[in-house]
Amino acid sequence: MPEDSVVPAGRYTVKKRFRHQEHTRKNKDLPWSKKVLDLDHHKLFGRTAWGWTRIVLFYLLLYFLILLILGIWMLIFNLLFLKGDEPRWLKGAPGISTVPNSSFIKIHTSIPKEIYKITDRIDKFVDKLEASAVKKFADYNKDELWGYSTKTPCVFIKINKVIGYKPKTYDSISELPNNNQLKTTVQNFPGVDRIWLTCESSEDTVEFNYIPGPYFDASAGLKGIERIVAMQMSRLPLNSQIYITCKIWAKNLQIDMKYNGWGNVQFSLIVYAP
């Protein structure tokens, strides 16, 4: 019969059958009980005892090698890189912050509840310091409200803790950068091993007083209360917002005015009074 006279009766496909497909089909036809436990072929979940033994031994060896390699690397890392008293990679210079930690402080002298919200945060901060902290800063807390009821508010300036940081201080006037306020501070409070602190206001009438002084004592490594300076402001203009900027000075401290806390801290203050 000529080929062009053959008309296909419909769609058809050619299927190939392989041995593993036959095995899969037979397994599907098995009842579920045979798939779990096949006593005829001594299989459990499709594996013989020797099959289960091989796969268990394989994974035990695999995880043992993984743990062994991990343990060796941890041992090398601890012996060669880590030190017991300090981290391997040290951060840069520390930043500074204030307590109360707020960029805008509002003081309502005629509303005690508003004052309590601020002074309670200061009390919690001081209580966490050394036992001598309350006595050390007592002169700025004569009203027991850290001066907020007498229009002489106190703000704590804190150098953040950085393990391993060793400040390089300005110990003579000749080393100081070109800053008149800093030079005046160093002249009035001579000393060495100090990170100097300067504060300025948008209003010239504002006066700043410090405990222990406009500096952080770095001679003992900036530990505990040595990282804290209490700064009290007086002669504040009433019902007018002012801006305060404080900077810390050392040879290996960078002051970046774009970021609050990088060598400087900035906040605004307003005292509402009748």
PDB file of N, CA, C and O in Angstrom, residues 201 203 205-206 234-242 269-272:
ATOM      1  N   SER A 201      26.579  77.436  73.713  1.00  0.00           N
ATOM      2  CA  SER A 201      25.141  77.641  73.536  1.00  0.00           C
ATOM      3  C   SER A 201      24.885  78.675  72.462  1.00  0.00           C
ATOM      4  O   SER A 201      25.751  79.521  72.163  1.00  0.00           O
ATOM      5  N   GLU A 203      22.920  80.995  72.933  1.00  0.00           N
ATOM      6  CA  GLU A 203      22.754  82.228  73.702  1.00  0.00           C
ATOM      7  C   GLU A 203      24.001  82.443  74.558  1.00  0.00           C
ATOM      8  O   GLU A 203      24.398  81.561  75.319  1.00  0.00           O
ATOM      9  N   THR A 205      24.447  84.179  77.126  1.00  0.00           N
ATOM     10  CA  THR A 205      24.224  84.370  78.567  1.00  0.00           C
ATOM     11  C   THR A 205      24.322  83.064  79.354  1.00  0.00           C
ATOM     12  O   THR A 205      24.508  83.094  80.576  1.00  0.00           O
ATOM     13  N   VAL A 206      24.219  81.939  78.691  1.00  0.00           N
ATOM     14  CA  VAL A 206      24.199  80.652  79.384  1.00  0.00           C
ATOM     15  C   VAL A 206      25.574  80.344  79.977  1.00  0.00           C
ATOM     16  O   VAL A 206      26.609  80.520  79.315  1.00  0.00           O
ATOM     17  N   SER A 234      23.070  77.351  83.792  1.00  0.00           N
ATOM     18  CA  SER A 234      22.403  78.414  84.548  1.00  0.00           C
ATOM     19  C   SER A 234      22.268  79.648  83.661  1.00  0.00           C
ATOM     20  O   SER A 234      22.841  79.706  82.566  1.00  0.00           O
ATOM     21  N   ARG A 235      21.476  80.606  84.163  1.00  0.00           N
ATOM     22  CA  ARG A 235      21.198  81.853  83.430  1.00  0.00           C
ATOM     23  C   ARG A 235      20.594  81.548  82.058  1.00  0.00           C
ATOM     24  O   ARG A 235      20.949  82.143  81.040  1.00  0.00           O
ATOM     25  N   LEU A 236      19.661  80.620  82.059  1.00  0.00           N
ATOM     26  CA  LEU A 236      18.989  80.248  80.814  1.00  0.00           C
ATOM     27  C   LEU A 236      17.903  81.250  80.473  1.00  0.00           C
ATOM     28  O   LEU A 236      17.151  81.687  81.370  1.00  0.00           O
ATOM     29  N   PRO A 237      17.758  81.631  79.229  1.00  0.00           N
ATOM     30  CA  PRO A 237      16.631  82.493  78.848  1.00  0.00           C
ATOM     31  C   PRO A 237      15.326  81.702  78.973  1.00  0.00           C
ATOM     32  O   PRO A 237      15.260  80.524  78.630  1.00  0.00           O
ATOM     33  N   LEU A 238      14.295  82.340  79.470  1.00  0.00           N
ATOM     34  CA  LEU A 238      13.020  81.672  79.694  1.00  0.00           C
ATOM     35  C   LEU A 238      12.134  81.759  78.459  1.00  0.00           C
ATOM     36  O   LEU A 238      12.165  82.744  77.715  1.00  0.00           O
ATOM     37  N   ASN A 239      11.356  80.702  78.255  1.00  0.00           N
ATOM     38  CA  ASN A 239      10.374  80.631  77.161  1.00  0.00           C
ATOM     39  C   ASN A 239      11.015  80.853  75.793  1.00  0.00           C
ATOM     40  O   ASN A 239      10.379  81.379  74.882  1.00  0.00           O
ATOM     41  N   SER A 240      12.242  80.441  75.677  1.00  0.00           N
ATOM     42  CA  SER A 240      12.960  80.610  74.410  1.00  0.00           C
ATOM     43  C   SER A 240      13.832  79.369  74.172  1.00  0.00           C
ATOM     44  O   SER A 240      14.576  78.948  75.070  1.00  0.00           O
ATOM     45  N   GLN A 241      13.747  78.818  73.003  1.00  0.00           N
ATOM     46  CA  GLN A 241      14.499  77.613  72.693  1.00  0.00           C
ATOM     47  C   GLN A 241      15.957  77.957  72.384  1.00  0.00           C
ATOM     48  O   GLN A 241      16.243  78.849  71.585  1.00  0.00           O
ATOM     49  N   ILE A 242      16.863  77.233  73.031  1.00  0.00           N
ATOM     50  CA  ILE A 242      18.284  77.423  72.787  1.00  0.00           C
ATOM     51  C   ILE A 242      18.900  76.106  72.336  1.00  0.00           C
ATOM     52  O   ILE A 242      18.319  75.027  72.535  1.00  0.00           O
ATOM     53  N   LEU A 269      17.006  73.039  74.136  1.00  0.00           N
ATOM     54  CA  LEU A 269      16.432  73.147  75.480  1.00  0.00           C
ATOM     55  C   LEU A 269      15.538  74.378  75.546  1.00  0.00           C
ATOM     56  O   LEU A 269      15.877  75.430  74.996  1.00  0.00           O
ATOM     57  N   ILE A 270      14.415  74.205  76.216  1.00  0.00           N
ATOM     58  CA  ILE A 270      13.532  75.347  76.441  1.00  0.00           C
ATOM     59  C   ILE A 270      12.932  75.248  77.839  1.00  0.00           C
ATOM     60  O   ILE A 270      12.528  74.169  78.276  1.00  0.00           O
ATOM     61  N   VAL A 271      12.964  76.350  78.554  1.00  0.00           N
ATOM     62  CA  VAL A 271      12.433  76.417  79.913  1.00  0.00           C
ATOM     63  C   VAL A 271      11.188  77.287  79.892  1.00  0.00           C
ATOM     64  O   VAL A 271      11.263  78.491  79.626  1.00  0.00           O
ATOM     65  N   TYR A 272      10.041  76.625  80.166  1.00  0.00           N
ATOM     66  CA  TYR A 272       8.791  77.378  80.243  1.00  0.00           C
ATOM     67  C   TYR A 272       8.586  77.813  81.691  1.00  0.00           C
ATOM     68  O   TYR A 272       8.606  76.996  82.623  1.00  0.00           O
TER      69      TYR A 272
END
